[in-house]
Amino acid sequence: SWLAGLEGAVLKTWDGCFLMIGLQDAERLEAVETIPLKVPHPGVSYKRRWDLGRSAVTVVTPWGSGRAMDPEEADGIPLVLCGTPAADLASAARFAGNRMEMDNRNRETLILKSKFRPNWSACVRIDTEGPGELGGKWILDSVDHDLKNGRSVGRLSRIGKWK
């Protein structure tokens, strides 16, 4: 999972197998659903964690180093990574950018509780229409389906904001 994050991907289980899914590929998919949201909306929880932002990530290895910076996160916490498998400057820069994107995308989460939605699965795209920060493009990070009670709970992270 740590190496998947350096490559800009997440490790998911599907049909009894592990899959590494690139988040940039998942972001390009069509949204499986567009959900209109109002304030207040039952079953919706939005969180923005200011303490999780990274202003810069630097990857340092004996074979090369790379750095990625996010000007929107000037107050964020910088990170220096050593011991990554980066073998040259290009892979070090790629790892730094992917790690920063992975950390920064977890700053905003949206939890949706709703009736059973069989089309919800991890790494599908959902769009929301709503006021302020509720509207936008999201990726489902995890989904819990309660078949007995006919409910689904999805944890989503915003996409496309830190490119």
mmCIF file with all atom_site columns, C-alpha atoms in Angstrom:
data_model
loop_
_atom_site.group_PDB
_atom_site.id
_atom_site.type_symbol
_atom_site.label_atom_id
_atom_site.label_alt_id
_atom_site.label_comp_id
_atom_site.label_asym_id
_atom_site.label_entity_id
_atom_site.label_seq_id
_atom_site.pdbx_PDB_ins_code
_atom_site.Cartn_x
_atom_site.Cartn_y
_atom_site.Cartn_z
_atom_site.occupancy
_atom_site.B_iso_or_equiv
_atom_site.pdbx_formal_charge
_atom_site.auth_seq_id
_atom_site.auth_comp_id
_atom_site.auth_asym_id
_atom_site.auth_atom_id
_atom_site.pdbx_PDB_model_num
ATOM 1   C CA . SER A 1 1   ? 0.000   0.000   0.000   1.00 0.00 ? 1   SER A CA 1
ATOM 2   C CA . TRP A 1 2   ? 2.911   2.366   0.731   1.00 0.00 ? 2   TRP A CA 1
ATOM 3   C CA . LEU A 1 3   ? 4.499   1.664   -2.661  1.00 0.00 ? 3   LEU A CA 1
ATOM 4   C CA . ALA A 1 4   ? 1.113   2.009   -4.379  1.00 0.00 ? 4   ALA A CA 1
ATOM 5   C CA . GLY A 1 5   ? 0.797   5.481   -2.843  1.00 0.00 ? 5   GLY A CA 1
ATOM 6   C CA . LEU A 1 6   ? 4.194   6.482   -4.249  1.00 0.00 ? 6   LEU A CA 1
ATOM 7   C CA . GLU A 1 7   ? 2.941   5.441   -7.680  1.00 0.00 ? 7   GLU A CA 1
ATOM 8   C CA . GLY A 1 8   ? -0.281  7.464   -7.286  1.00 0.00 ? 8   GLY A CA 1
ATOM 9   C CA . ALA A 1 9   ? -2.472  4.425   -6.835  1.00 0.00 ? 9   ALA A CA 1
ATOM 10  C CA . VAL A 1 10  ? -4.480  2.682   -4.147  1.00 0.00 ? 10  VAL A CA 1
ATOM 11  C CA . LEU A 1 11  ? -4.620  -0.995  -3.280  1.00 0.00 ? 11  LEU A CA 1
ATOM 12  C CA . LYS A 1 12  ? -8.163  -2.392  -3.252  1.00 0.00 ? 12  LYS A CA 1
ATOM 13  C CA . THR A 1 13  ? -9.711  -5.820  -2.974  1.00 0.00 ? 13  THR A CA 1
ATOM 14  C CA . TRP A 1 14  ? -12.219 -6.927  -5.572  1.00 0.00 ? 14  TRP A CA 1
ATOM 15  C CA . ASP A 1 15  ? -13.599 -10.395 -6.142  1.00 0.00 ? 15  ASP A CA 1
ATOM 16  C CA . GLY A 1 16  ? -11.039 -11.911 -3.773  1.00 0.00 ? 16  GLY A CA 1
ATOM 17  C CA . CYS A 1 17  ? -8.024  -10.315 -5.515  1.00 0.00 ? 17  CYS A CA 1
ATOM 18  C CA . PHE A 1 18  ? -5.832  -7.313  -4.801  1.00 0.00 ? 18  PHE A CA 1
ATOM 19  C CA . LEU A 1 19  ? -5.867  -4.612  -7.467  1.00 0.00 ? 19  LEU A CA 1
ATOM 20  C CA . MET A 1 20  ? -3.683  -1.528  -7.739  1.00 0.00 ? 20  MET A CA 1
ATOM 21  C CA . ILE A 1 21  ? -5.824  1.242   -9.246  1.00 0.00 ? 21  ILE A CA 1
ATOM 22  C CA . GLY A 1 22  ? -4.274  4.496   -10.439 1.00 0.00 ? 22  GLY A CA 1
ATOM 23  C CA . LEU A 1 23  ? -6.169  7.483   -9.075  1.00 0.00 ? 23  LEU A CA 1
ATOM 24  C CA . GLN A 1 24  ? -5.567  9.539   -12.211 1.00 0.00 ? 24  GLN A CA 1
ATOM 25  C CA . ASP A 1 25  ? -7.236  6.782   -14.226 1.00 0.00 ? 25  ASP A CA 1
ATOM 26  C CA . ALA A 1 26  ? -10.148 6.638   -11.791 1.00 0.00 ? 26  ALA A CA 1
ATOM 27  C CA . GLU A 1 27  ? -10.574 10.421  -11.994 1.00 0.00 ? 27  GLU A CA 1
ATOM 28  C CA . ARG A 1 28  ? -10.985 10.253  -15.786 1.00 0.00 ? 28  ARG A CA 1
ATOM 29  C CA . LEU A 1 29  ? -13.909 7.834   -15.556 1.00 0.00 ? 29  LEU A CA 1
ATOM 30  C CA . GLU A 1 30  ? -17.467 9.018   -16.029 1.00 0.00 ? 30  GLU A CA 1
ATOM 31  C CA . ALA A 1 31  ? -19.370 9.592   -12.804 1.00 0.00 ? 31  ALA A CA 1
ATOM 32  C CA . VAL A 1 32  ? -21.644 6.654   -11.957 1.00 0.00 ? 32  VAL A CA 1
ATOM 33  C CA . GLU A 1 33  ? -24.025 9.054   -10.259 1.00 0.00 ? 33  GLU A CA 1
ATOM 34  C CA . THR A 1 34  ? -24.685 12.755  -9.655  1.00 0.00 ? 34  THR A CA 1
ATOM 35  C CA . ILE A 1 35  ? -26.210 13.395  -6.241  1.00 0.00 ? 35  ILE A CA 1
ATOM 36  C CA . PRO A 1 36  ? -27.935 16.694  -5.382  1.00 0.00 ? 36  PRO A CA 1
ATOM 37  C CA . LEU A 1 37  ? -27.189 17.784  -1.814  1.00 0.00 ? 37  LEU A CA 1
ATOM 38  C CA . LYS A 1 38  ? -28.805 20.478  0.311   1.00 0.00 ? 38  LYS A CA 1
ATOM 39  C CA . VAL A 1 39  ? -27.803 21.953  3.661   1.00 0.00 ? 39  VAL A CA 1
ATOM 40  C CA . PRO A 1 40  ? -28.688 20.407  6.051   1.00 0.00 ? 40  PRO A CA 1
ATOM 41  C CA . HIS A 1 41  ? -28.915 17.024  4.367   1.00 0.00 ? 41  HIS A CA 1
ATOM 42  C CA . PRO A 1 42  ? -29.581 13.889  6.425   1.00 0.00 ? 42  PRO A CA 1
ATOM 43  C CA . GLY A 1 43  ? -26.858 11.273  6.145   1.00 0.00 ? 43  GLY A CA 1
ATOM 44  C CA . VAL A 1 44  ? -24.177 13.700  4.900   1.00 0.00 ? 44  VAL A CA 1
ATOM 45  C CA . SER A 1 45  ? -21.003 14.489  6.830   1.00 0.00 ? 45  SER A CA 1
ATOM 46  C CA . TYR A 1 46  ? -18.367 16.820  5.361   1.00 0.00 ? 46  TYR A CA 1
ATOM 47  C CA . LYS A 1 47  ? -14.937 17.324  6.950   1.00 0.00 ? 47  LYS A CA 1
ATOM 48  C CA . ARG A 1 48  ? -12.048 19.564  5.940   1.00 0.00 ? 48  ARG A CA 1
ATOM 49  C CA . ARG A 1 49  ? -8.869  18.884  7.915   1.00 0.00 ? 49  ARG A CA 1
ATOM 50  C CA . TRP A 1 50  ? -6.466  21.790  7.622   1.00 0.00 ? 50  TRP A CA 1
ATOM 51  C CA . ASP A 1 51  ? -3.752  19.931  9.545   1.00 0.00 ? 51  ASP A CA 1
ATOM 52  C CA . LEU A 1 52  ? -3.255  17.265  6.859   1.00 0.00 ? 52  LEU A CA 1
ATOM 53  C CA . GLY A 1 53  ? -2.007  19.509  4.038   1.00 0.00 ? 53  GLY A CA 1
ATOM 54  C CA . ARG A 1 54  ? 1.532   19.190  2.709   1.00 0.00 ? 54  ARG A CA 1
ATOM 55  C CA . SER A 1 55  ? 3.339   22.245  1.368   1.00 0.00 ? 55  SER A CA 1
ATOM 56  C CA . ALA A 1 56  ? 6.183   20.185  -0.115  1.00 0.00 ? 56  ALA A CA 1
ATOM 57  C CA . VAL A 1 57  ? 7.439   16.619  -0.369  1.00 0.00 ? 57  VAL A CA 1
ATOM 58  C CA . THR A 1 58  ? 11.086  15.846  -1.046  1.00 0.00 ? 58  THR A CA 1
ATOM 59  C CA . VAL A 1 59  ? 12.316  12.361  -1.944  1.00 0.00 ? 59  VAL A CA 1
ATOM 60  C CA . VAL A 1 60  ? 16.033  11.778  -1.338  1.00 0.00 ? 60  VAL A CA 1
ATOM 61  C CA . THR A 1 61  ? 17.967  8.666   -2.378  1.00 0.00 ? 61  THR A CA 1
ATOM 62  C CA . PRO A 1 62  ? 21.630  8.050   -3.245  1.00 0.00 ? 62  PRO A CA 1
ATOM 63  C CA . TRP A 1 63  ? 20.615  7.891   -6.942  1.00 0.00 ? 63  TRP A CA 1
ATOM 64  C CA . GLY A 1 64  ? 18.586  11.084  -7.152  1.00 0.00 ? 64  GLY A CA 1
ATOM 65  C CA . SER A 1 65  ? 16.242  13.446  -5.422  1.00 0.00 ? 65  SER A CA 1
ATOM 66  C CA . GLY A 1 66  ? 12.996  15.122  -6.391  1.00 0.00 ? 66  GLY A CA 1
ATOM 67  C CA . ARG A 1 67  ? 10.686  17.712  -4.915  1.00 0.00 ? 67  ARG A CA 1
ATOM 68  C CA . ALA A 1 68  ? 7.035   18.637  -5.351  1.00 0.00 ? 68  ALA A CA 1
ATOM 69  C CA . MET A 1 69  ? 5.464   21.804  -3.969  1.00 0.00 ? 69  MET A CA 1
ATOM 70  C CA . ASP A 1 70  ? 1.864   22.944  -3.525  1.00 0.00 ? 70  ASP A CA 1
ATOM 71  C CA . PRO A 1 71  ? 1.570   26.755  -3.448  1.00 0.00 ? 71  PRO A CA 1
ATOM 72  C CA . GLU A 1 72  ? -2.003  26.511  -2.103  1.00 0.00 ? 72  GLU A CA 1
ATOM 73  C CA . GLU A 1 73  ? -0.635  24.811  1.015   1.00 0.00 ? 73  GLU A CA 1
ATOM 74  C CA . ALA A 1 74  ? 1.959   27.374  2.084   1.00 0.00 ? 74  ALA A CA 1
ATOM 75  C CA . ASP A 1 75  ? 1.174   26.666  5.751   1.00 0.00 ? 75  ASP A CA 1
ATOM 76  C CA . GLY A 1 76  ? 1.264   22.898  5.260   1.00 0.00 ? 76  GLY A CA 1
ATOM 77  C CA . ILE A 1 77  ? 3.741   20.511  6.791   1.00 0.00 ? 77  ILE A CA 1
ATOM 78  C CA . PRO A 1 78  ? 6.716   19.669  4.545   1.00 0.00 ? 78  PRO A CA 1
ATOM 79  C CA . LEU A 1 79  ? 7.866   16.051  4.355   1.00 0.00 ? 79  LEU A CA 1
ATOM 80  C CA . VAL A 1 80  ? 11.228  14.486  3.495   1.00 0.00 ? 80  VAL A CA 1
ATOM 81  C CA . LEU A 1 81  ? 11.211  10.819  2.466   1.00 0.00 ? 81  LEU A CA 1
ATOM 82  C CA . CYS A 1 82  ? 14.322  8.651   2.499   1.00 0.00 ? 82  CYS A CA 1
ATOM 83  C CA . GLY A 1 83  ? 14.522  4.977   1.669   1.00 0.00 ? 83  GLY A CA 1
ATOM 84  C CA . THR A 1 84  ? 12.174  4.977   -1.311  1.00 0.00 ? 84  THR A CA 1
ATOM 85  C CA . PRO A 1 85  ? 12.972  2.795   -4.334  1.00 0.00 ? 85  PRO A CA 1
ATOM 86  C CA . ALA A 1 86  ? 13.585  5.874   -6.558  1.00 0.00 ? 86  ALA A CA 1
ATOM 87  C CA . ALA A 1 87  ? 16.459  4.983   -8.896  1.00 0.00 ? 87  ALA A CA 1
ATOM 88  C CA . ASP A 1 88  ? 16.788  8.339   -10.695 1.00 0.00 ? 88  ASP A CA 1
ATOM 89  C CA . LEU A 1 89  ? 15.693  11.982  -10.682 1.00 0.00 ? 89  LEU A CA 1
ATOM 90  C CA . ALA A 1 90  ? 12.511  11.339  -12.673 1.00 0.00 ? 90  ALA A CA 1
ATOM 91  C CA . SER A 1 91  ? 11.190  8.595   -10.386 1.00 0.00 ? 91  SER A CA 1
ATOM 92  C CA . ALA A 1 92  ? 12.090  10.634  -7.273  1.00 0.00 ? 92  ALA A CA 1
ATOM 93  C CA . ALA A 1 93  ? 10.132  13.626  -8.609  1.00 0.00 ? 93  ALA A CA 1
ATOM 94  C CA . ARG A 1 94  ? 7.197   11.355  -9.564  1.00 0.00 ? 94  ARG A CA 1
ATOM 95  C CA . PHE A 1 95  ? 7.162   9.765   -6.104  1.00 0.00 ? 95  PHE A CA 1
ATOM 96  C CA . ALA A 1 96  ? 7.267   13.208  -4.429  1.00 0.00 ? 96  ALA A CA 1
ATOM 97  C CA . GLY A 1 97  ? 4.358   14.527  -6.507  1.00 0.00 ? 97  GLY A CA 1
ATOM 98  C CA . ASN A 1 98  ? 2.248   11.401  -6.012  1.00 0.00 ? 98  ASN A CA 1
ATOM 99  C CA . ARG A 1 99  ? 2.861   11.317  -2.251  1.00 0.00 ? 99  ARG A CA 1
ATOM 100 C CA . MET A 1 100 ? 1.879   14.975  -1.922  1.00 0.00 ? 100 MET A CA 1
ATOM 101 C CA . GLU A 1 101 ? -1.286  14.414  -3.942  1.00 0.00 ? 101 GLU A CA 1
ATOM 102 C CA . MET A 1 102 ? -2.209  11.350  -1.865  1.00 0.00 ? 102 MET A CA 1
ATOM 103 C CA . ASP A 1 103 ? -1.725  13.239  1.416   1.00 0.00 ? 103 ASP A CA 1
ATOM 104 C CA . ASN A 1 104 ? -3.528  16.370  0.227   1.00 0.00 ? 104 ASN A CA 1
ATOM 105 C CA . ARG A 1 105 ? -6.526  14.532  -1.219  1.00 0.00 ? 105 ARG A CA 1
ATOM 106 C CA . ASN A 1 106 ? -7.302  13.108  2.219   1.00 0.00 ? 106 ASN A CA 1
ATOM 107 C CA . ARG A 1 107 ? -7.853  16.585  3.656   1.00 0.00 ? 107 ARG A CA 1
ATOM 108 C CA . GLU A 1 108 ? -11.446 16.700  2.460   1.00 0.00 ? 108 GLU A CA 1
ATOM 109 C CA . THR A 1 109 ? -13.833 13.825  3.075   1.00 0.00 ? 109 THR A CA 1
ATOM 110 C CA . LEU A 1 110 ? -17.518 13.416  2.460   1.00 0.00 ? 110 LEU A CA 1
ATOM 111 C CA . ILE A 1 111 ? -19.473 10.590  4.074   1.00 0.00 ? 111 ILE A CA 1
ATOM 112 C CA . LEU A 1 112 ? -22.783 9.714   2.445   1.00 0.00 ? 112 LEU A CA 1
ATOM 113 C CA . LYS A 1 113 ? -25.344 7.425   4.054   1.00 0.00 ? 113 LYS A CA 1
ATOM 114 C CA . SER A 1 114 ? -28.180 6.386   1.777   1.00 0.00 ? 114 SER A CA 1
ATOM 115 C CA . LYS A 1 115 ? -30.440 3.621   0.609   1.00 0.00 ? 115 LYS A CA 1
ATOM 116 C CA . PHE A 1 116 ? -28.698 0.591   -0.909  1.00 0.00 ? 116 PHE A CA 1
ATOM 117 C CA . ARG A 1 117 ? -26.717 1.590   -3.993  1.00 0.00 ? 117 ARG A CA 1
ATOM 118 C CA . PRO A 1 118 ? -25.300 -1.444  -5.806  1.00 0.00 ? 118 PRO A CA 1
ATOM 119 C CA . ASN A 1 119 ? -23.377 0.766   -8.264  1.00 0.00 ? 119 ASN A CA 1
ATOM 120 C CA . TRP A 1 120 ? -21.169 2.109   -5.447  1.00 0.00 ? 120 TRP A CA 1
ATOM 121 C CA . SER A 1 121 ? -17.796 0.407   -5.180  1.00 0.00 ? 121 SER A CA 1
ATOM 122 C CA . ALA A 1 122 ? -14.334 1.608   -4.256  1.00 0.00 ? 122 ALA A CA 1
ATOM 123 C CA . CYS A 1 123 ? -12.639 3.921   -6.784  1.00 0.00 ? 123 CYS A CA 1
ATOM 124 C CA . VAL A 1 124 ? -15.752 4.896   -8.731  1.00 0.00 ? 124 VAL A CA 1
ATOM 125 C CA . ARG A 1 125 ? -16.419 8.558   -9.363  1.00 0.00 ? 125 ARG A CA 1
ATOM 126 C CA . ILE A 1 126 ? -19.431 10.358  -7.882  1.00 0.00 ? 126 ILE A CA 1
ATOM 127 C CA . ASP A 1 127 ? -20.349 13.971  -8.616  1.00 0.00 ? 127 ASP A CA 1
ATOM 128 C CA . THR A 1 128 ? -22.329 16.070  -6.167  1.00 0.00 ? 128 THR A CA 1
ATOM 129 C CA . GLU A 1 129 ? -24.328 19.218  -6.737  1.00 0.00 ? 129 GLU A CA 1
ATOM 130 C CA . GLY A 1 130 ? -24.635 21.408  -3.695  1.00 0.00 ? 130 GLY A CA 1
ATOM 131 C CA . PRO A 1 131 ? -23.763 24.702  -2.098  1.00 0.00 ? 131 PRO A CA 1
ATOM 132 C CA . GLY A 1 132 ? -20.169 25.636  -1.355  1.00 0.00 ? 132 GLY A CA 1
ATOM 133 C CA . GLU A 1 133 ? -17.800 22.801  -0.586  1.00 0.00 ? 133 GLU A CA 1
ATOM 134 C CA . LEU A 1 134 ? -20.437 20.079  -0.934  1.00 0.00 ? 134 LEU A CA 1
ATOM 135 C CA . GLY A 1 135 ? -20.491 20.330  -4.720  1.00 0.00 ? 135 GLY A CA 1
ATOM 136 C CA . GLY A 1 136 ? -17.775 18.799  -6.833  1.00 0.00 ? 136 GLY A CA 1
ATOM 137 C CA . LYS A 1 137 ? -16.128 15.649  -8.102  1.00 0.00 ? 137 LYS A CA 1
ATOM 138 C CA . TRP A 1 138 ? -15.356 12.838  -5.667  1.00 0.00 ? 138 TRP A CA 1
ATOM 139 C CA . ILE A 1 139 ? -13.889 9.325   -5.626  1.00 0.00 ? 139 ILE A CA 1
ATOM 140 C CA . LEU A 1 140 ? -15.341 6.632   -3.394  1.00 0.00 ? 140 LEU A CA 1
ATOM 141 C CA . ASP A 1 141 ? -12.513 5.479   -1.127  1.00 0.00 ? 141 ASP A CA 1
ATOM 142 C CA . SER A 1 142 ? -14.557 2.870   0.696   1.00 0.00 ? 142 SER A CA 1
ATOM 143 C CA . VAL A 1 143 ? -18.122 1.595   0.764   1.00 0.00 ? 143 VAL A CA 1
ATOM 144 C CA . ASP A 1 144 ? -20.028 -0.441  3.331   1.00 0.00 ? 144 ASP A CA 1
ATOM 145 C CA . HIS A 1 145 ? -23.161 -2.179  2.101   1.00 0.00 ? 145 HIS A CA 1
ATOM 146 C CA . ASP A 1 146 ? -25.734 -3.398  4.631   1.00 0.00 ? 146 ASP A CA 1
ATOM 147 C CA . LEU A 1 147 ? -27.811 -5.854  2.594   1.00 0.00 ? 147 LEU A CA 1
ATOM 148 C CA . LYS A 1 148 ? -30.066 -6.778  5.506   1.00 0.00 ? 148 LYS A CA 1
ATOM 149 C CA . ASN A 1 149 ? -31.209 -3.188  6.097   1.00 0.00 ? 149 ASN A CA 1
ATOM 150 C CA . GLY A 1 150 ? -30.815 -1.967  2.506   1.00 0.00 ? 150 GLY A CA 1
ATOM 151 C CA . ARG A 1 151 ? -28.283 0.780   3.285   1.00 0.00 ? 151 ARG A CA 1
ATOM 152 C CA . SER A 1 152 ? -24.960 1.944   1.841   1.00 0.00 ? 152 SER A CA 1
ATOM 153 C CA . VAL A 1 153 ? -22.349 4.189   3.438   1.00 0.00 ? 153 VAL A CA 1
ATOM 154 C CA . GLY A 1 154 ? -19.628 5.702   1.260   1.00 0.00 ? 154 GLY A CA 1
ATOM 155 C CA . ARG A 1 155 ? -16.477 7.608   2.240   1.00 0.00 ? 155 ARG A CA 1
ATOM 156 C CA . LEU A 1 156 ? -15.401 9.933   -0.549  1.00 0.00 ? 156 LEU A CA 1
ATOM 157 C CA . SER A 1 157 ? -12.346 12.112  -1.185  1.00 0.00 ? 157 SER A CA 1
ATOM 158 C CA . ARG A 1 158 ? -12.342 15.150  -3.456  1.00 0.00 ? 158 ARG A CA 1
ATOM 159 C CA . ILE A 1 159 ? -10.503 14.899  -6.761  1.00 0.00 ? 159 ILE A CA 1
ATOM 160 C CA . GLY A 1 160 ? -9.091  17.323  -9.277  1.00 0.00 ? 160 GLY A CA 1
ATOM 161 C CA . LYS A 1 161 ? -8.447  20.176  -6.841  1.00 0.00 ? 161 LYS A CA 1
ATOM 162 C CA . TRP A 1 162 ? -4.668  19.870  -6.431  1.00 0.00 ? 162 TRP A CA 1
ATOM 163 C CA . LYS A 1 163 ? -3.451  19.176  -9.953  1.00 0.00 ? 163 LYS A CA 1
#
